[in-house]
Amino acid sequence: EGRGLCWRRSSGLSVGVTSAAVAVAVKARVRRRATKGDEIKFATSNESKAVSTAPPVSLQQWAQGTAERLPALAQLSGSVVVIKYGGAAMVESPERTMRDVAALAAMGLKPVLVHGGGPEINSWLAKVGIEPKFVRGLRVTDADTMEVVAMVLMGKVNKGIVATMGAAGVSAVGLSGVDGGLLQAKKVDDEELGFVGEVTGVREDLLLTALEEGFVPVVATVAADDEGNFLNVNADIAAAAIARALEADEFVLMTDVPGILRDVKDPGSLISEVDETGAEQLIEEGVVAGGKISQKNC
């Protein structure tokens, strides 16, 4: 059973945390230990593949869970669902997520998968001797880092997801924000961040064409500015912009925690709903920090 999924109506700011058809496995063993916080995570190496520690689900439990959700999912048939996929979810049995996206498509929903790839980027940066650095949850992206980000996101990660979805029976098409000007962006004003992009527009017609032809768009969040320079766009913010442009019926942010916790060590401190003012207050209080800031800014 899935856990820690934020389902958001794209037309509003309320957040509900619930289980859903898209599953996130329990944290798995990785080769390098992440630093405190959620900014620095590393993908597993080929020599040490992650092994899911998620408890097995019996056929009866699976059937019961599916039956409970079928009425709600049936009502969403034909609806556009934008799913942001990244972070810890990408190193925790990703094939499960692909199967669940396949299930959504089979039930008549129109999923759009928008992905980051932080753990994979961090691992490749380490291989070339570049230390990852973050400011207010955003990756500092100098020219060398941007080269790695572009190669990893638009190449290895994007095509890997498309291939895995194909193996799950899903007709997926891999895109980046650069392709056809899907994501229009400009460099952020903060020079400290380097080649980090701010979304200024979305070519939703490209995505709608893919959906109408029965494809699941898989979008890597690298864009280009007016001068042709690659820009690293935060995946949470890009996914929110895409959901808004498509007027998506549902917007899903995948996370490895039950939701917004006032105390990260206390699952009982879950904040089930928050509006824009409340989100800003949580950031000011330091309850929301690191990479989660961009999620609350969606």
CSV table of C-alpha atoms in Angstrom, one decimal:
chain,number,residue,atom,x,y,z
A,1,GLU,CA,0.0,0.0,0.0
A,2,GLY,CA,1.4,3.4,-0.9
A,3,ARG,CA,2.2,6.0,1.7
A,4,GLY,CA,3.3,9.6,1.8
A,5,LEU,CA,1.6,10.9,-1.3
A,6,CYS,CA,0.5,14.6,-1.5
A,7,TRP,CA,-2.6,14.9,-3.7
A,8,ARG,CA,-3.3,18.5,-4.7
A,9,ARG,CA,-6.0,20.0,-6.8
A,10,SER,CA,-4.1,22.1,-9.3
A,11,SER,CA,-6.6,24.9,-9.0
A,12,GLY,CA,-6.2,25.2,-5.2
A,13,LEU,CA,-3.6,25.3,-2.4
A,14,SER,CA,-5.0,22.8,0.0
A,15,VAL,CA,-2.9,19.6,0.6
A,16,GLY,CA,-4.2,16.2,1.5
A,17,VAL,CA,-1.9,13.3,2.4
A,18,THR,CA,-3.3,9.9,1.5
A,19,SER,CA,-2.5,6.5,0.1
A,20,ALA,CA,-3.0,6.1,-3.6
A,21,ALA,CA,-2.3,3.9,-6.6
A,22,VAL,CA,1.2,5.2,-7.0
A,23,ALA,CA,3.3,3.4,-4.4
A,24,VAL,CA,6.5,4.6,-2.6
A,25,ALA,CA,8.6,1.8,-1.0
A,26,VAL,CA,10.2,2.0,2.4
A,27,LYS,CA,13.8,3.5,2.4
A,28,ALA,CA,16.3,1.1,1.0
A,29,ARG,CA,20.0,0.5,1.6
A,30,VAL,CA,22.4,2.7,-0.4
A,31,ARG,CA,26.1,2.7,-1.0
A,32,ARG,CA,26.7,6.2,0.4
A,33,ARG,CA,24.9,7.5,3.5
A,34,ALA,CA,23.0,10.8,3.0
A,35,THR,CA,23.9,13.8,5.1
A,36,LYS,CA,21.4,15.1,7.7
A,37,GLY,CA,18.3,16.5,5.9
A,38,ASP,CA,17.0,15.6,2.5
A,39,GLU,CA,19.2,17.7,0.3
A,40,ILE,CA,22.0,15.2,-0.4
A,41,LYS,CA,20.9,11.7,-1.4
A,42,PHE,CA,22.8,9.3,-3.6
A,43,ALA,CA,21.6,6.7,-6.0
A,44,THR,CA,22.7,3.1,-5.4
A,45,SER,CA,25.6,1.9,-7.4
A,46,ASN,CA,25.6,-1.0,-9.8
A,47,GLU,CA,27.6,-3.0,-7.4
A,48,SER,CA,25.2,-2.5,-4.5
A,49,LYS,CA,21.6,-2.4,-5.7
A,50,ALA,CA,18.9,-1.3,-3.3
A,51,VAL,CA,16.8,-4.0,-1.7
A,52,SER,CA,13.3,-3.0,-0.7
A,53,THR,CA,12.4,-3.5,2.9
A,54,ALA,CA,8.7,-2.9,2.3
A,55,PRO,CA,6.6,-5.5,4.1
A,56,PRO,CA,5.0,-8.0,1.7
A,57,VAL,CA,1.3,-7.4,0.9
A,58,SER,CA,-0.9,-10.4,0.7
A,59,LEU,CA,-3.2,-10.9,-2.3
A,60,GLN,CA,-6.2,-10.3,0.0
A,61,GLN,CA,-4.8,-7.0,1.3
A,62,TRP,CA,-4.0,-5.9,-2.3
A,63,ALA,CA,-7.5,-6.8,-3.5
A,64,GLN,CA,-9.1,-5.1,-0.6
A,65,GLY,CA,-7.1,-1.9,-1.1
A,66,THR,CA,-7.7,-1.9,-4.8
A,67,ALA,CA,-11.5,-2.4,-4.3
A,68,GLU,CA,-11.6,0.5,-1.8
A,69,ARG,CA,-10.0,2.9,-4.3
A,70,LEU,CA,-11.7,1.8,-7.5
A,71,PRO,CA,-14.8,4.0,-7.1
A,72,ALA,CA,-12.7,7.1,-6.6
A,73,LEU,CA,-10.3,6.2,-9.4
A,74,ALA,CA,-13.2,5.3,-11.7
A,75,GLN,CA,-14.5,8.9,-11.2
A,76,LEU,CA,-11.1,10.2,-12.4
A,77,SER,CA,-11.2,8.2,-15.7
A,78,GLY,CA,-10.1,10.6,-18.5
A,79,SER,CA,-8.6,13.0,-16.0
A,80,VAL,CA,-5.1,14.4,-16.3
A,81,VAL,CA,-2.9,13.5,-13.4
A,82,VAL,CA,0.5,15.2,-13.1
A,83,ILE,CA,2.9,13.2,-10.9
A,84,LYS,CA,6.2,14.6,-9.7
A,85,TYR,CA,8.7,11.7,-9.3
A,86,GLY,CA,12.1,12.2,-7.8
A,87,GLY,CA,14.2,12.2,-4.7
A,88,ALA,CA,14.1,9.2,-2.4
A,89,ALA,CA,11.3,7.6,-4.5
A,90,MET,CA,13.8,7.1,-7.3
A,91,VAL,CA,16.0,4.9,-5.3
A,92,GLU,CA,13.3,2.8,-3.7
A,93,SER,CA,12.0,0.1,-6.0
A,94,PRO,CA,11.2,2.4,-8.9
A,95,GLU,CA,9.7,-0.5,-10.8
A,96,ARG,CA,6.8,-0.4,-8.4
A,97,THR,CA,6.0,3.2,-9.3
A,98,MET,CA,6.1,2.3,-13.0
A,99,ARG,CA,3.7,-0.5,-12.4
A,100,ASP,CA,1.3,1.8,-10.6
A,101,VAL,CA,1.5,4.5,-13.3
A,102,ALA,CA,0.7,1.7,-15.8
A,103,ALA,CA,-2.4,0.8,-13.6
A,104,LEU,CA,-3.5,4.4,-13.7
A,105,ALA,CA,-3.2,4.5,-17.4
A,106,ALA,CA,-5.1,1.2,-17.8
A,107,MET,CA,-8.0,2.6,-15.7
A,108,GLY,CA,-8.4,5.5,-18.1
A,109,LEU,CA,-6.5,8.2,-16.4
A,110,LYS,CA,-4.0,10.4,-18.3
A,111,PRO,CA,-0.8,10.5,-16.2
A,112,VAL,CA,2.1,12.9,-16.9
A,113,LEU,CA,5.3,12.0,-15.1
A,114,VAL,CA,7.6,14.9,-14.3
A,115,HIS,CA,10.9,13.8,-12.8
A,116,GLY,CA,14.0,15.1,-11.1
A,117,GLY,CA,17.0,12.9,-10.4
A,118,GLY,CA,18.9,14.4,-7.4
A,119,PRO,CA,20.3,11.1,-6.1
A,120,GLU,CA,21.6,10.1,-9.5
A,121,ILE,CA,23.0,13.5,-10.1
A,122,ASN,CA,24.8,13.5,-6.8
A,123,SER,CA,26.3,10.1,-7.5
A,124,TRP,CA,27.7,11.3,-10.9
A,125,LEU,CA,28.9,14.5,-9.5
A,126,ALA,CA,30.9,12.5,-6.9
A,127,LYS,CA,32.4,10.4,-9.7
A,128,VAL,CA,33.8,13.6,-11.3
A,129,GLY,CA,34.9,15.1,-8.1
A,130,ILE,CA,32.2,17.9,-7.7
A,131,GLU,CA,30.6,18.3,-4.3
A,132,PRO,CA,26.8,19.0,-4.4
A,133,LYS,CA,25.8,22.3,-2.8
A,134,PHE,CA,22.3,23.5,-2.0
A,135,VAL,CA,20.9,26.9,-1.1
A,136,ARG,CA,17.3,27.1,0.3
A,137,GLY,CA,16.6,23.7,-1.2
A,138,LEU,CA,17.8,24.6,-4.7
A,139,ARG,CA,20.9,23.0,-6.3
A,140,VAL,CA,23.8,25.5,-6.9
A,141,THR,CA,24.5,24.8,-10.6
A,142,ASP,CA,27.7,26.1,-12.0
A,143,ALA,CA,28.7,25.4,-15.6
A,144,ASP,CA,30.4,22.0,-14.8
A,145,THR,CA,27.5,20.9,-12.6
A,146,MET,CA,25.0,21.9,-15.4
A,147,GLU,CA,26.8,19.6,-17.8
A,148,VAL,CA,26.3,16.7,-15.5
A,149,VAL,CA,22.7,17.6,-14.7
A,150,ALA,CA,21.8,17.8,-18.4
A,151,MET,CA,23.5,14.5,-19.2
A,152,VAL,CA,22.0,12.6,-16.3
A,153,LEU,CA,18.5,14.0,-16.4
A,154,MET,CA,17.9,14.1,-20.1
A,155,GLY,CA,19.8,11.0,-20.8
A,156,LYS,CA,20.2,8.2,-18.2
A,157,VAL,CA,17.3,9.0,-15.9
A,158,ASN,CA,14.7,10.0,-18.5
A,159,LYS,CA,15.4,7.2,-20.9
A,160,GLY,CA,15.7,4.7,-18.0
A,161,ILE,CA,12.2,5.7,-16.8
A,162,VAL,CA,10.8,5.3,-20.3
A,163,ALA,CA,12.4,1.9,-20.8
A,164,THR,CA,11.1,0.7,-17.4
A,165,MET,CA,7.6,2.0,-18.2
A,166,GLY,CA,7.8,0.2,-21.6
A,167,ALA,CA,8.6,-3.1,-19.8
A,168,ALA,CA,5.5,-2.5,-17.6
A,169,GLY,CA,3.4,-2.2,-20.8
A,170,VAL,CA,3.1,1.6,-20.8
A,171,SER,CA,3.6,3.6,-24.1
A,172,ALA,CA,5.8,6.4,-22.8
A,173,VAL,CA,7.6,9.2,-24.6
A,174,GLY,CA,10.6,10.9,-23.0
A,175,LEU,CA,10.8,14.7,-23.2
A,176,SER,CA,12.8,17.5,-21.6
A,177,GLY,CA,11.9,21.1,-21.1
A,178,VAL,CA,14.3,21.8,-24.0
A,179,ASP,CA,12.3,19.8,-26.6
A,180,GLY,CA,10.0,22.0,-28.6
A,181,GLY,CA,10.4,24.7,-25.9
A,182,LEU,CA,8.2,22.6,-23.6
A,183,LEU,CA,9.4,24.6,-20.6
A,184,GLN,CA,10.2,28.3,-21.2
A,185,ALA,CA,12.5,29.5,-18.5
A,186,LYS,CA,14.9,32.3,-17.5
A,187,LYS,CA,17.8,32.3,-15.2
A,188,VAL,CA,16.9,33.2,-11.6
A,189,ASP,CA,18.0,36.5,-10.3
A,190,ASP,CA,20.1,35.0,-7.5
A,191,GLU,CA,23.6,34.7,-9.0
A,192,GLU,CA,24.7,32.4,-6.2
A,193,LEU,CA,22.5,29.6,-7.8
A,194,GLY,CA,24.2,29.8,-11.2
A,195,PHE,CA,22.3,28.1,-14.0
A,196,VAL,CA,19.1,27.6,-12.2
A,197,GLY,CA,15.9,28.3,-14.2
A,198,GLU,CA,12.6,29.9,-13.3
A,199,VAL,CA,9.7,28.7,-15.4
A,200,THR,CA,8.0,31.5,-17.4
A,201,GLY,CA,5.8,29.4,-19.7
A,202,VAL,CA,4.7,25.8,-20.7
A,203,ARG,CA,3.9,24.5,-24.1
A,204,GLU,CA,1.0,22.4,-22.9
A,205,ASP,CA,0.0,21.6,-26.5
A,206,LEU,CA,2.9,19.3,-26.8
A,207,LEU,CA,1.8,17.3,-23.7
A,208,LEU,CA,-1.8,17.3,-24.8
A,209,THR,CA,-0.8,15.9,-28.2
A,210,ALA,CA,1.1,13.0,-26.6
A,211,LEU,CA,-1.8,12.3,-24.2
A,212,GLU,CA,-4.3,12.3,-27.0
A,213,GLU,CA,-2.2,9.7,-28.9
A,214,GLY,CA,-2.2,7.5,-25.8
A,215,PHE,CA,1.4,8.2,-24.6
A,216,VAL,CA,2.5,8.9,-21.1
A,217,PRO,CA,4.8,12.0,-21.2
A,218,VAL,CA,7.9,11.6,-19.1
A,219,VAL,CA,9.4,15.1,-18.6
A,220,ALA,CA,13.0,15.8,-17.5
A,221,THR,CA,13.2,19.3,-16.0
A,222,VAL,CA,16.0,20.8,-17.9
A,223,ALA,CA,15.1,23.9,-19.9
A,224,ALA,CA,17.0,26.4,-22.1
A,225,ASP,CA,17.0,30.2,-22.0
A,226,ASP,CA,16.7,32.5,-25.0
A,227,GLU,CA,20.4,32.2,-25.7
A,228,GLY,CA,20.3,28.4,-25.8
A,229,ASN,CA,22.0,27.9,-22.4
A,230,PHE,CA,20.8,24.9,-20.4
A,231,LEU,CA,19.0,25.7,-17.1
A,232,ASN,CA,18.4,23.4,-14.2
A,233,VAL,CA,14.7,23.8,-13.1
A,234,ASN,CA,13.5,22.4,-9.8
A,235,ALA,CA,11.3,19.5,-10.5
A,236,ASP,CA,8.7,20.3,-7.9
A,237,ILE,CA,8.2,23.8,-9.3
A,238,ALA,CA,8.3,22.6,-12.9
A,239,ALA,CA,5.6,19.9,-12.1
A,240,ALA,CA,3.4,22.5,-10.5
A,241,ALA,CA,3.7,24.8,-13.6
A,242,ILE,CA,2.9,21.9,-15.9
A,243,ALA,CA,-0.1,20.9,-13.7
A,244,ARG,CA,-1.3,24.5,-13.8
A,245,ALA,CA,-0.9,24.8,-17.6
A,246,LEU,CA,-2.7,21.5,-18.2
A,247,GLU,CA,-5.4,22.4,-15.7
A,248,ALA,CA,-4.8,19.0,-14.3
A,249,ASP,CA,-7.5,17.4,-12.2
A,250,GLU,CA,-4.9,16.0,-9.8
A,251,PHE,CA,-1.3,17.0,-8.9
A,252,VAL,CA,0.7,14.4,-7.0
A,253,LEU,CA,4.0,15.0,-5.2
A,254,MET,CA,5.8,11.8,-4.2
A,255,THR,CA,7.6,11.8,-0.9
A,256,ASP,CA,9.2,9.3,1.5
A,257,VAL,CA,7.5,10.7,4.6
A,258,PRO,CA,3.8,10.6,5.6
A,259,GLY,CA,3.5,14.3,4.8
A,260,ILE,CA,4.3,17.6,6.5
A,261,LEU,CA,5.6,16.7,10.0
A,262,ARG,CA,5.9,19.5,12.6
A,263,ASP,CA,8.5,17.2,14.3
A,264,VAL,CA,10.2,15.0,11.7
A,265,LYS,CA,10.8,12.3,14.4
A,266,ASP,CA,7.2,12.2,15.4
A,267,PRO,CA,4.7,10.7,12.8
A,268,GLY,CA,1.9,11.9,15.1
A,269,SER,CA,2.8,15.5,14.3
A,270,LEU,CA,1.4,15.2,10.8
A,271,ILE,CA,-0.2,18.4,9.4
A,272,SER,CA,-2.9,17.1,7.1
A,273,GLU,CA,-3.8,20.4,5.4
A,274,VAL,CA,-2.1,23.7,4.9
A,275,ASP,CA,-2.9,26.8,2.9
A,276,GLU,CA,-0.5,29.3,1.3
A,277,THR,CA,-0.2,31.5,4.4
A,278,GLY,CA,0.4,28.4,6.6
A,279,ALA,CA,3.1,27.1,4.3
A,280,GLU,CA,5.0,30.4,4.4
A,281,GLN,CA,4.8,30.3,8.2
A,282,LEU,CA,6.1,26.8,8.4
A,283,ILE,CA,9.1,27.9,6.2
A,284,GLU,CA,9.8,30.9,8.5
A,285,GLU,CA,9.6,28.6,11.6
A,286,GLY,CA,12.1,26.2,10.1
A,287,VAL,CA,9.6,23.3,10.1
A,288,VAL,CA,9.9,23.1,6.4
A,289,ALA,CA,13.5,23.2,5.2
A,290,GLY,CA,15.8,22.0,2.4
A,291,GLY,CA,14.3,20.4,-0.6
A,292,LYS,CA,10.8,20.5,1.0
A,293,ILE,CA,10.7,24.3,0.6
A,294,SER,CA,10.3,24.0,-3.2
A,295,GLN,CA,7.4,21.5,-2.6
A,296,LYS,CA,5.6,23.9,-0.4
A,297,ASN,CA,6.2,26.7,-2.9
A,298,CYS,CA,4.3,24.8,-5.6
